[in-house]
Coordinates of C-alpha atoms and ligand atoms in Angstrom, one line a residue:
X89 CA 201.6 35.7 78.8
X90 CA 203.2 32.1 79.1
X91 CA 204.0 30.5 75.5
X92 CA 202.4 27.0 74.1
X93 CA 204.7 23.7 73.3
X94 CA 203.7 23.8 69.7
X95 CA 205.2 27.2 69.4
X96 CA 208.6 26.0 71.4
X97 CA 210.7 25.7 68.2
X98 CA 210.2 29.8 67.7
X99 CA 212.0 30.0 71.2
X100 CA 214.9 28.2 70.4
X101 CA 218.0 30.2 72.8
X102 CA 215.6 32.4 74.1
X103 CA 213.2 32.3 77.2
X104 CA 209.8 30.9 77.8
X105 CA 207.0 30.2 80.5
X106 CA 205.0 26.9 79.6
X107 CA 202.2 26.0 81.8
X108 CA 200.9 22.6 81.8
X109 CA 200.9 18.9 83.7
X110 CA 203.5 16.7 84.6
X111 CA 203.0 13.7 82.0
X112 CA 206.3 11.9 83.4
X113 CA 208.9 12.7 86.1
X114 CA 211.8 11.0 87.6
X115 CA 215.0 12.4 89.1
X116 CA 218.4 12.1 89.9
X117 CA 220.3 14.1 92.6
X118 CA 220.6 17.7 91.0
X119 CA 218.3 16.9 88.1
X120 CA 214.2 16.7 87.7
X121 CA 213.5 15.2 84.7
X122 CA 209.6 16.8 84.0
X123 CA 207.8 15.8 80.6
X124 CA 205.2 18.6 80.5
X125 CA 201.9 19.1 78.5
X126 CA 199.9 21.7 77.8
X127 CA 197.3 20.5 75.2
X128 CA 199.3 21.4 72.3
X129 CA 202.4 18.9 73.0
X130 CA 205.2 17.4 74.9
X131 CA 208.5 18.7 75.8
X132 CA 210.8 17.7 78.2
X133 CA 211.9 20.2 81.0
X134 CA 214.9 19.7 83.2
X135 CA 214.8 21.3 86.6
X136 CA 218.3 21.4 88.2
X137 CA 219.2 22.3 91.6
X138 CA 221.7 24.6 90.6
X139 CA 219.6 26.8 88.8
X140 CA 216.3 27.0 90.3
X141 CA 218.0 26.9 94.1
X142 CA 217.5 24.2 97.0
X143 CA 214.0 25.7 98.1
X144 CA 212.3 25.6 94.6
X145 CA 214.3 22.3 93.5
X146 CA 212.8 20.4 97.2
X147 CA 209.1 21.9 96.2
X148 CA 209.5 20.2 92.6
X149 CA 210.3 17.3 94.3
X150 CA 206.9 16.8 95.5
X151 CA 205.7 16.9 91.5
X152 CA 203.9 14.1 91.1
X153 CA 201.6 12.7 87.8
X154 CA 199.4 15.0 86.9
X155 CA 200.4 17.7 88.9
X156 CA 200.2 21.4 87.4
X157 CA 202.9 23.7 87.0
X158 CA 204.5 26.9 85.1
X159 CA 208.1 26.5 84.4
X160 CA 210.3 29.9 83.2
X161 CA 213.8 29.0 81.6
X162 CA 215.9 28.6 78.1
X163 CA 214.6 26.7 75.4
X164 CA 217.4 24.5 73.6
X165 CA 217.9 22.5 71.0
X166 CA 218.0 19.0 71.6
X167 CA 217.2 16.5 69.1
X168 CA 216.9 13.0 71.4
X169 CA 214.1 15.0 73.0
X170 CA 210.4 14.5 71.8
X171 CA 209.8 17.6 69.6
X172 CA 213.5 18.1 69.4
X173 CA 213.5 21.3 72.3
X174 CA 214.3 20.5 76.2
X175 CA 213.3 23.5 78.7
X176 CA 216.0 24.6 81.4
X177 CA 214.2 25.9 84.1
X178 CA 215.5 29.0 86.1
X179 CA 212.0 29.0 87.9
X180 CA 208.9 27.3 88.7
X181 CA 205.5 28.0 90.0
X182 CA 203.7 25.0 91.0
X183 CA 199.8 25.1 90.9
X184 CA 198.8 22.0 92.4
X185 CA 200.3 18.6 93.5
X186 CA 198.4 15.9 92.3
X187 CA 196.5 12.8 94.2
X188 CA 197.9 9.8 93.3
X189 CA 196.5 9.5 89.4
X190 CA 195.1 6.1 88.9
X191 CA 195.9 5.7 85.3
X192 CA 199.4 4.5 84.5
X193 CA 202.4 6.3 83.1
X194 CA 202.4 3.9 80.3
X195 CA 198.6 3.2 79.9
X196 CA 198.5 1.2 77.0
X197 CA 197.3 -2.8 78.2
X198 CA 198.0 -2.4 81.5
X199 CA 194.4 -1.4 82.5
X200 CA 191.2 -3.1 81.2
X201 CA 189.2 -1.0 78.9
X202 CA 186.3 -1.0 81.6
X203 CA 188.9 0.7 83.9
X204 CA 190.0 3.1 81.5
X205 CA 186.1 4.0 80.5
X206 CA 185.0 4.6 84.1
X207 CA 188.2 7.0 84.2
X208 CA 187.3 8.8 80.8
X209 CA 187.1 11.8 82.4
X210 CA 191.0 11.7 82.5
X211 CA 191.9 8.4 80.2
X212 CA 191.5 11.8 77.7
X213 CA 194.7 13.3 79.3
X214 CA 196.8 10.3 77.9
X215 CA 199.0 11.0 74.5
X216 CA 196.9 8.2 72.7
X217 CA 193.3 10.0 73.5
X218 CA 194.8 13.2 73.4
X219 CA 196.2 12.6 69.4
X220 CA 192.8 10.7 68.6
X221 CA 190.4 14.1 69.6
X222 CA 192.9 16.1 68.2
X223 CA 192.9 14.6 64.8
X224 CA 189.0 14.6 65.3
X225 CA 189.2 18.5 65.3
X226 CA 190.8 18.5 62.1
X227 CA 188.3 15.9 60.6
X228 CA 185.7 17.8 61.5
X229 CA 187.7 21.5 60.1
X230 CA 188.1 19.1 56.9
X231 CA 184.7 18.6 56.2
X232 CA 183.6 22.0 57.1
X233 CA 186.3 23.4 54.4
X234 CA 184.7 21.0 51.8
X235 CA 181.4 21.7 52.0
X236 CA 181.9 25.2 52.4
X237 CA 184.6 25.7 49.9
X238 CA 181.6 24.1 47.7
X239 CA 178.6 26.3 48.3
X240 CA 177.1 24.1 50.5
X241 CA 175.4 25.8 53.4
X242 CA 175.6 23.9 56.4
X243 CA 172.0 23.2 58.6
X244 CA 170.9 22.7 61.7
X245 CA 168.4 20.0 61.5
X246 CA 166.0 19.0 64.6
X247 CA 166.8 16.8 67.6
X248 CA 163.2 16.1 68.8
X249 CA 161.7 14.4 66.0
X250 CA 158.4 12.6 65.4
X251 CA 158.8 10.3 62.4
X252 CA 161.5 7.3 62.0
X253 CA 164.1 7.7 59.3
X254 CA 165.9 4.8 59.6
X255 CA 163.9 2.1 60.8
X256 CA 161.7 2.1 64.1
X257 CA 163.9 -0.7 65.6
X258 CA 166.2 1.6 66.9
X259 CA 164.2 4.8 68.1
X260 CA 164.7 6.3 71.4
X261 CA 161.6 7.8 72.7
X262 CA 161.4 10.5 74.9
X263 CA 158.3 12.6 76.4
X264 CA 157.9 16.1 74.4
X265 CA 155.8 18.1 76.6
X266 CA 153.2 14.8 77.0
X267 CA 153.7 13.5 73.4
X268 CA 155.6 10.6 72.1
X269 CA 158.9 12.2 70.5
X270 CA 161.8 10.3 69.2
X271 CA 166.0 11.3 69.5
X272 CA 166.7 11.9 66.2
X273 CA 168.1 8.7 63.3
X274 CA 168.8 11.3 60.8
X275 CA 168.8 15.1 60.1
X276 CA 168.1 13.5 56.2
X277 CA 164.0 14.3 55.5
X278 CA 164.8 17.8 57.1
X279 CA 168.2 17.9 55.0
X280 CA 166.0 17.3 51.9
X281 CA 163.5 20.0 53.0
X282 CA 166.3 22.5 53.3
X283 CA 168.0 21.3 49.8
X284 CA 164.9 22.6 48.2
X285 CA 165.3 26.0 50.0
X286 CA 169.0 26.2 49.8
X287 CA 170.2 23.5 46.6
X288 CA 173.2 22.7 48.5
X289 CA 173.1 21.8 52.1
X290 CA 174.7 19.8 54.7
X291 CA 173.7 19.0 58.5
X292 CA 176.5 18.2 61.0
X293 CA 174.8 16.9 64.4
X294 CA 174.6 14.1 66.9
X295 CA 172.5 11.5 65.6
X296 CA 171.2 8.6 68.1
X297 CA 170.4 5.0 67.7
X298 CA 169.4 2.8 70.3
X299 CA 171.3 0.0 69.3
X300 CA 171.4 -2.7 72.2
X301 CA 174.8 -4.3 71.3
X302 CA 178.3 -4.4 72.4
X303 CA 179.7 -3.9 69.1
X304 CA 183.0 -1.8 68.2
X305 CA 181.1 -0.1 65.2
X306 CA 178.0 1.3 67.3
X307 CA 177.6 4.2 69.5
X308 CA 173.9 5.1 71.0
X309 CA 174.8 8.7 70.4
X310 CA 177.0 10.1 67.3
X311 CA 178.1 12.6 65.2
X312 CA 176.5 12.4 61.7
X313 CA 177.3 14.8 58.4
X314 CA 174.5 14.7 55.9
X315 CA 174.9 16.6 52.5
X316 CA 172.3 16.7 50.1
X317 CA 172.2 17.6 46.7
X318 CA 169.2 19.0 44.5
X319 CA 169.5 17.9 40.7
X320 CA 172.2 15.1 41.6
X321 CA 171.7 11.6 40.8
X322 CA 173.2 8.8 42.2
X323 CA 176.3 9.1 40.2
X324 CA 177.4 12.7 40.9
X325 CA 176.7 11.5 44.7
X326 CA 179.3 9.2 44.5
X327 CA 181.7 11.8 42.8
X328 CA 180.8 13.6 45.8
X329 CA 181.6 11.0 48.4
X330 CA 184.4 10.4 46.7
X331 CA 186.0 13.8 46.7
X332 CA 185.3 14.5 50.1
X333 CA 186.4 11.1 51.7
X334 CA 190.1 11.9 49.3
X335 CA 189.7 15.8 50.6
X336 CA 189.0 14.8 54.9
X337 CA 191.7 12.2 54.8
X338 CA 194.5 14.4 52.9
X339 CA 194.0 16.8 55.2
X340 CA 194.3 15.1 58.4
X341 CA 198.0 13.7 56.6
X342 CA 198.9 16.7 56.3
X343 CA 197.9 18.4 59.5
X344 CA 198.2 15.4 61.8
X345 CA 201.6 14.0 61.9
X346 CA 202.3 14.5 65.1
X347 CA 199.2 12.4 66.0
X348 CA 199.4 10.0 64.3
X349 CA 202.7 8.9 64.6
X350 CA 201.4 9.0 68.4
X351 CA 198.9 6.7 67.0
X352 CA 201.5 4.6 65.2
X353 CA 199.3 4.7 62.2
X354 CA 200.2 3.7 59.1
X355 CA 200.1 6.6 56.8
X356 CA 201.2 4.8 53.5
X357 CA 197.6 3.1 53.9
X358 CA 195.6 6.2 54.8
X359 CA 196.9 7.8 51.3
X360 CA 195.9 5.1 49.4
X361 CA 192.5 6.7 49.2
X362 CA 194.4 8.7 46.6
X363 CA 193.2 6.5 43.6
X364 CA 189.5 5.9 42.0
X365 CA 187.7 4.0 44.3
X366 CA 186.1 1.2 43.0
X367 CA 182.3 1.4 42.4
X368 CA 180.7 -2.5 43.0
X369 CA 177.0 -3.1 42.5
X370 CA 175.6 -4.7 44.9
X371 CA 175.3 -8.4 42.7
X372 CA 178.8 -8.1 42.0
X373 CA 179.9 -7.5 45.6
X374 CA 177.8 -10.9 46.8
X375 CA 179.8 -12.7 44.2
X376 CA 183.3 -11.8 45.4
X377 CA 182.3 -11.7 48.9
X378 CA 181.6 -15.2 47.8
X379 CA 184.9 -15.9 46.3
X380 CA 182.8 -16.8 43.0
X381 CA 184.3 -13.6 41.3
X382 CA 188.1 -12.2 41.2
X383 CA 189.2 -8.4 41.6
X384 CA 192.7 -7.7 40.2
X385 CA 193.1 -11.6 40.2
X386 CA 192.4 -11.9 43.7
X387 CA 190.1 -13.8 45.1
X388 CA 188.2 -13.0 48.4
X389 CA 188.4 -16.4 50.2
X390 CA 192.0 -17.3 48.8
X391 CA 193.6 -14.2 50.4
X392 CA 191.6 -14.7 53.8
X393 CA 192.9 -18.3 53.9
X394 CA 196.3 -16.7 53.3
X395 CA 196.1 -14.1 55.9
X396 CA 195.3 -16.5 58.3
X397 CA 198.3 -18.9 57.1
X398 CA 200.1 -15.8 57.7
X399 CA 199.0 -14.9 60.9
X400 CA 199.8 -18.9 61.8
X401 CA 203.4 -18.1 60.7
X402 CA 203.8 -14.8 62.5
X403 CA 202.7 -16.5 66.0
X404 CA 205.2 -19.1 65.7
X405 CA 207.8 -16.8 65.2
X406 CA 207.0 -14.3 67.7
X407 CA 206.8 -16.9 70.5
X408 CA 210.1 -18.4 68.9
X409 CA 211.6 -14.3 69.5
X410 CA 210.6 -14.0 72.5
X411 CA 211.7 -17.4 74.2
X412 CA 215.1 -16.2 72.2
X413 CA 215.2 -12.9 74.2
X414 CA 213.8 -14.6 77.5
X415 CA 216.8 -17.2 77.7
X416 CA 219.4 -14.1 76.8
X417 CA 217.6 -12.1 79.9
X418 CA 218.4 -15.1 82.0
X419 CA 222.2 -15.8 80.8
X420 CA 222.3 -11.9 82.2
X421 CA 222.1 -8.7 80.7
X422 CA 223.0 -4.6 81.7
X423 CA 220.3 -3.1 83.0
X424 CA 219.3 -0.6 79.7
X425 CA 219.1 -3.7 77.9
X426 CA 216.9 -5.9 80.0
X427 CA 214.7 -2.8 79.9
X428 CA 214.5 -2.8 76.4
X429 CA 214.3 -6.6 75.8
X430 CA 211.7 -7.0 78.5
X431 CA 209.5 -3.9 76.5
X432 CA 210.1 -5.6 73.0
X433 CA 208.2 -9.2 74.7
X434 CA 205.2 -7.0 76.6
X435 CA 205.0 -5.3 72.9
X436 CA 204.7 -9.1 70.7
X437 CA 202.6 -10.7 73.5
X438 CA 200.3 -7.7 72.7
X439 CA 200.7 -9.0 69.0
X440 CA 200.8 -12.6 69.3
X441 CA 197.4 -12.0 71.3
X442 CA 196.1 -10.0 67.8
X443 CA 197.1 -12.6 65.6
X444 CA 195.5 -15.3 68.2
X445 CA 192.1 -13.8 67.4
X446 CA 192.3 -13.6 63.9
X447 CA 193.3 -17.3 63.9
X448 CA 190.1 -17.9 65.7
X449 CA 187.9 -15.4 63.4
X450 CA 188.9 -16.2 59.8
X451 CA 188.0 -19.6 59.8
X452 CA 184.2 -18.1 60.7
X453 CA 184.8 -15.0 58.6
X454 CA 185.2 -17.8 55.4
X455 CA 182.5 -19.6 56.2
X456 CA 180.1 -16.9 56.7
X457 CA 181.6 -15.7 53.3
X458 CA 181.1 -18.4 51.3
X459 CA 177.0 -18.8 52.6
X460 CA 176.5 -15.5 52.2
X461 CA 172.9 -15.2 51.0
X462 CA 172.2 -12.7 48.3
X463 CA 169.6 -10.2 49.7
X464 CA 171.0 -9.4 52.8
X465 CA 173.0 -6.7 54.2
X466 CA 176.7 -7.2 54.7
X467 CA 177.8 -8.2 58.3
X468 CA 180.6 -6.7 60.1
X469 CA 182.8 -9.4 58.9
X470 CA 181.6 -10.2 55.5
X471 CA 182.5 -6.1 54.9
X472 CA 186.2 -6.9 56.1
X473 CA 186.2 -9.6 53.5
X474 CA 185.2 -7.9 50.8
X475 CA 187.4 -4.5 51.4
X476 CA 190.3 -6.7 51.8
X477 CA 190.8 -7.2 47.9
X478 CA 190.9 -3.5 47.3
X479 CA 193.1 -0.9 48.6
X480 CA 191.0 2.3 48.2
X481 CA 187.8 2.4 50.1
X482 CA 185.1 0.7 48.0
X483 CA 181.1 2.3 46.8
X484 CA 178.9 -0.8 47.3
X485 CA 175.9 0.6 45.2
X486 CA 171.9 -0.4 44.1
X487 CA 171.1 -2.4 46.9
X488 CA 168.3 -5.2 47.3
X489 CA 165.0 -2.8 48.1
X490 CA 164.3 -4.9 51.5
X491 CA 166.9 -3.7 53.4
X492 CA 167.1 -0.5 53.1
X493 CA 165.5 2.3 53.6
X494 CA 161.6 3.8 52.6
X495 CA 163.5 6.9 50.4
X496 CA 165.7 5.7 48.0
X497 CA 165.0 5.4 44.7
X498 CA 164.1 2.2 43.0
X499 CA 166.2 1.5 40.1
X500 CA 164.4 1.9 36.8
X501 CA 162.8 -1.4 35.8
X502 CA 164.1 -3.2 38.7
X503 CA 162.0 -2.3 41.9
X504 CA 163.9 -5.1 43.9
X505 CA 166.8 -3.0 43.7
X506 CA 167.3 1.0 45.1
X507 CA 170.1 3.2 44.4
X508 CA 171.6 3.4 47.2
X509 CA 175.5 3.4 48.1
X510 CA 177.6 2.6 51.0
X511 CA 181.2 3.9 51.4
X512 CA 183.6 1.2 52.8
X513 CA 186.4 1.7 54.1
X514 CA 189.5 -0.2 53.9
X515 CA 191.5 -2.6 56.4
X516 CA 188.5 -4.0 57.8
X517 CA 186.8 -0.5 58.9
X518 CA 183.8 -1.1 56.5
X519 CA 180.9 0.7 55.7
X520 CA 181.9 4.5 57.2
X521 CA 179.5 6.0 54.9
X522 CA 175.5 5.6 53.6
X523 CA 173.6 7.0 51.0
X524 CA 171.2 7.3 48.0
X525 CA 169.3 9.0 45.4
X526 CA 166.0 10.2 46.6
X527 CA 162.6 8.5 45.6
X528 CA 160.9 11.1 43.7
X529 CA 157.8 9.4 42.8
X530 CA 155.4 10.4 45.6
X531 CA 152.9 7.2 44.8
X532 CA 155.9 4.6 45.6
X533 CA 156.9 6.8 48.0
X534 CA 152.7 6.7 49.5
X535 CA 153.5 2.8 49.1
X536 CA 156.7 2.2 50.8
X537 CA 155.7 4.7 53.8
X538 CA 152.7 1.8 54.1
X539 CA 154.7 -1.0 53.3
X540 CA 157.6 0.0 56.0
X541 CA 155.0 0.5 59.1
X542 CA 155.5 4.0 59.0
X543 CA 153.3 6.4 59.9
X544 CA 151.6 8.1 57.0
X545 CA 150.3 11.1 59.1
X546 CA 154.4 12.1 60.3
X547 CA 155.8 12.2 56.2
X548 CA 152.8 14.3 55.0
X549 CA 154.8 17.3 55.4
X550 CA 157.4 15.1 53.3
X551 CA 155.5 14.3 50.9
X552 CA 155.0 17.8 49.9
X553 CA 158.8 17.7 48.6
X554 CA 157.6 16.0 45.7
X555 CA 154.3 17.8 45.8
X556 CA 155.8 21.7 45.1
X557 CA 158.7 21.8 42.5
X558 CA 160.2 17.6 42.7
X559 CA 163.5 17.6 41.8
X560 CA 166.2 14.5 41.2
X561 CA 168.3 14.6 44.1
X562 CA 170.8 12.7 46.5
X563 CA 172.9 12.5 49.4
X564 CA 174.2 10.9 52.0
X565 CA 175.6 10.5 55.8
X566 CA 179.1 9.9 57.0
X567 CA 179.1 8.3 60.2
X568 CA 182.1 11.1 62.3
X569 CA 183.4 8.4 65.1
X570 CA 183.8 5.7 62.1
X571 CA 186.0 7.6 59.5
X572 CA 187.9 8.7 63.2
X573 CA 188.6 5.6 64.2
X574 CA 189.4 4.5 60.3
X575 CA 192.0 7.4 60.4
X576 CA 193.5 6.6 63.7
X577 CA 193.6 3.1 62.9
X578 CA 191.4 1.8 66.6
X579 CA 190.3 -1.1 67.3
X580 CA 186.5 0.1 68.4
X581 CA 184.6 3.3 68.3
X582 CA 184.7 4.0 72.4
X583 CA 187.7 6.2 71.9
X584 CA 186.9 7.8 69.3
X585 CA 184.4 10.4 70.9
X586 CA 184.7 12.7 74.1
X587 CA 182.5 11.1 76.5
X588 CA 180.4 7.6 74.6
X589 CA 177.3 6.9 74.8
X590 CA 176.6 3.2 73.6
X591 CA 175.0 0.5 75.3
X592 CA 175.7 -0.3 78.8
X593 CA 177.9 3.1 78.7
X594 CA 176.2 6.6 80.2
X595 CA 178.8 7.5 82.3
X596 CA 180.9 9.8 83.2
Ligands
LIG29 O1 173.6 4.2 56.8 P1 172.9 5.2 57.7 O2 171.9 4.6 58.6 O3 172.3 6.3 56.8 C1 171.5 7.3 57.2 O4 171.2 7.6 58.3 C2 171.0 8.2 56.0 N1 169.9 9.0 56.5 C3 172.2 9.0 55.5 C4 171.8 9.9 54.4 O5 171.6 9.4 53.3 N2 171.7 11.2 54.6 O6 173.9 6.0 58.6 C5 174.9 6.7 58.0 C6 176.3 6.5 58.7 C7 176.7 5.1 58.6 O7 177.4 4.8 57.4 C8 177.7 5.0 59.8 O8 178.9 5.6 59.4 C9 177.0 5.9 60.8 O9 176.2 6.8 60.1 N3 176.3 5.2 61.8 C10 176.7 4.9 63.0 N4 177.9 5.3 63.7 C11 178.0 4.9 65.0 N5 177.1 4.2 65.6 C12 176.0 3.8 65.1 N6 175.1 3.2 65.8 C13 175.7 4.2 63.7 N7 174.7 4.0 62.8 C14 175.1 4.6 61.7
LIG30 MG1 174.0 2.2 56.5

């Protein structure tokens, strides 16, 4: 039996065994300085020549990055270590010394991302990748527990599919046994079969979209969670969506400290999702996307135009900090300090770089704003426009009937609008979540089949949902990699999943 680094704390005076990988090393004469992991954390682990001996203490000497170890010694308490703990070794058994590891002790900027993707195989051994899958575990525990906690009964819906849920501009075909089969949009139409078995139901599966751009928001293949409700209309849907989103993200605060303070997230703007989220038809969006209508007395094109003022200001003084800092270097400075002034300037370069691109985007983001044509869909950065009045993520609800899907539900007495509703989330994330009420009425449902391109042959079995016991009902799908990277706080959906599949992106 060996012990894990998460349980180090119920060691404290006494001995353990941890096995893991050397994260860092360096050394000094007697000392080896060793920060191990094991999957569940860090710890540092001093191996000194006086207590392991000179043939054990020369073998450790040959650690290297990434190399694999046990280590047997006292655990004490040491609060300027990470964790608080430090291991004393007495022993060590090394497993295997490592090849040279290609990834950087301090991985962060120093390779490009194209690097780090052809090396994802073992980019997922750094502390940033390693905190992001781990509080994608306890996403994925958190939506289990709501559903489940809720009578829902969770479904397996089909991967091989023959019929387009969302749109045949982004299909994937593939050869079933000599027919045309397509990689499966949606587990939705077999999600609504199942809600008429079961009432309460929701699918958890990989989803794929052959979406042929480079975006941050897009993945070719993800994780998608579809509930769906018999007997709920669109407004206990967005109670739903609403609960759950408050339920996933509490959840990962409370069990994902650790992470995210790896991920330097801010959690004071995660737990704003604790208040009502606002619920903004469609109309009303355009118009304060628009800067035509205020929320809270704020006005959509104003506070852009003052972010990027902001961002303006911050550059200037940055670069003001850091020539400050670069002339004290040069007057001379101790070593520790040089260190640490020369970190602080890599760190607001990083930054200033940030703020460059938003200097260049706003100005773009406004104008496409202000033109924004009612009737269209929300672009990436029209949906950071719009969130950025609001704290809480926002329901954008009963959208124009053209762009979206065949099954929602027209609106009563307006048939250019359908009740659907996107979730989206704050700080620029956007639209995390989609979903509707379900078109009941099998003749407009016979019409927009036709009037979509669809064909009518692959919804018959559809159809007979509203042909044997139609019910009101709704749902909708929460996209997994977006509310992971809204949670982590990332700049683009690649790291937010194992192994991506997106465009240009099949290995490893
Ligand atoms: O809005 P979408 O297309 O809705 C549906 O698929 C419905 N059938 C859901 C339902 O009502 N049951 O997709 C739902 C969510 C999006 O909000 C987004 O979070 C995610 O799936 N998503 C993607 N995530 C990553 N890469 C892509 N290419 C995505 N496309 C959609
Ligand atoms: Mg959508």
């Amino acid at each position: 039996m060996h012990q894990y680094i998460k349980e180090i704390a119920d060691f404290d005076g006494k001995k353990a065994t941890l096995k893991g990988w050397v994260a860092n090393i360096r050394e000094s004469k007697t000392n080896i300085f060793i920060v191990l992991r094991d999957g569940t954390g860090f710890v540092q682990c001093v191996v000194g020549l006086n207590d392991v001996g000179e043939e054990q203490f020369e073998a450790a000497k040959k650690l290297n990055l990434e190399s694999s170890l046990a280590l047997t010694g006292n655990v004490v308490k040491d609060d300027r270590q990470i964790g608080g703990y430090e291991l004393q070794a007495e022993n060590i058994e090394i497993y295997h010394i490592a090849e040279e590891y290609p990834i950087a002790k301090k991985t962060h900027g120093e390779h490009g991302v194209r690097f780090l993707a052809d090396k994802r195989h073992l980019w997922l051994r750094s502390k940033r990748q390693w905190a992001i899958m781990r509080v994608r575990n306890q996403i994925i525990m958190g939506i289990h527990e709501f559903f489940q906690d809720r009578q829902f009964i969770q479904m397996d819906a089909p991967i091989f599919t023959g019929n387009a849920c969302e749109g045949t501009t982004t299909l994937f075909e593939t050869d079933f046994f000599g027919e045309k089969a397509f990689l499966s949009q949606s587990g939705q139409l077999y999600g609504e079969a199942m809600a008429m078995a079961q009432g309460l139901i929701y699918t958890f599966g990989p989803t794929f979209r052959a979406e042929k751009s480079d975006t941050p928001r897009h993945l070719a293949e993800f994780w998608m969670i579809e509930p769906e409700m018999a007997f709920y209309d669109n407004e206990m849907n967005m109670d739903m969506i609403e609960g759950f989103i408050k339920h996933v993200i509490n959840r990962v605060i409370e069990k994902c400290k650790v992470e995210l303070e790896a991920l330097e997230r801010d959690i004071e703007k995660l737990a704003k999702v604790n208040q009502e989220f606002p619920r903004v038809p469609y109309t009303d969006a355009v118009k304060i996307l628009r800067g035509e209508q205020e929320v809270n007395g704020r006005n959509a094109i104003t506070v852009q135009e003052e972010d990027l003022a902001n961002a303006q200001k911050g550059i200037e003084e940055k670069k003001a900090d850091i020539a400050e800092r670069e002339a004290k270097i040069k007057a001379g400075m101790k070593k520790g300090e040089r260190r640490f002034n020369e970190a602080k300037i890599v760190v607001m370069r990083k930054e200033i770089a940030t703020l460059e691109e938003q200097v260049r985007n706003i100005p773009k983001w406004i104008e496409s704003a202000k033109s924004f044509e009612g009737g269209e869909d929300f672009g990436g950065s029209d949906e950071t426009v719009l969130t950025r009045v609001f704290d809480a993520p926002v329901m954008v609800y009963n959208w124009p009937t053209k762009i979206k899907a065949f099954y929602m539900k027209e609106v009563e007495g307006d048939p250019d609008h359908v009740k659907g509703v996107d979730l989206l989330a704050p700080e620029g994330y956007g639209e995390i979540i989609g979903g509707s009420e379900r078109e009941t009425d099998i003749e407009i449902l016979v019409r927009k089949i036709k009037e979509h391109d669809l064909p009518m042959e692959e919804f018959e079995w559809y159809l007979d949902l509203r042909r044997f016991g139609s019910v009101p009902h709704a749902g909708f799908g929460l996209g997994l990699e977006r509310i992971v990277r809204w949670c982590c706080g990332l700049n683009h959906l690649r790291e937010t999943i194992p192994f991506p599949r997106r465009y240009g992106r099949l290995l490893p």
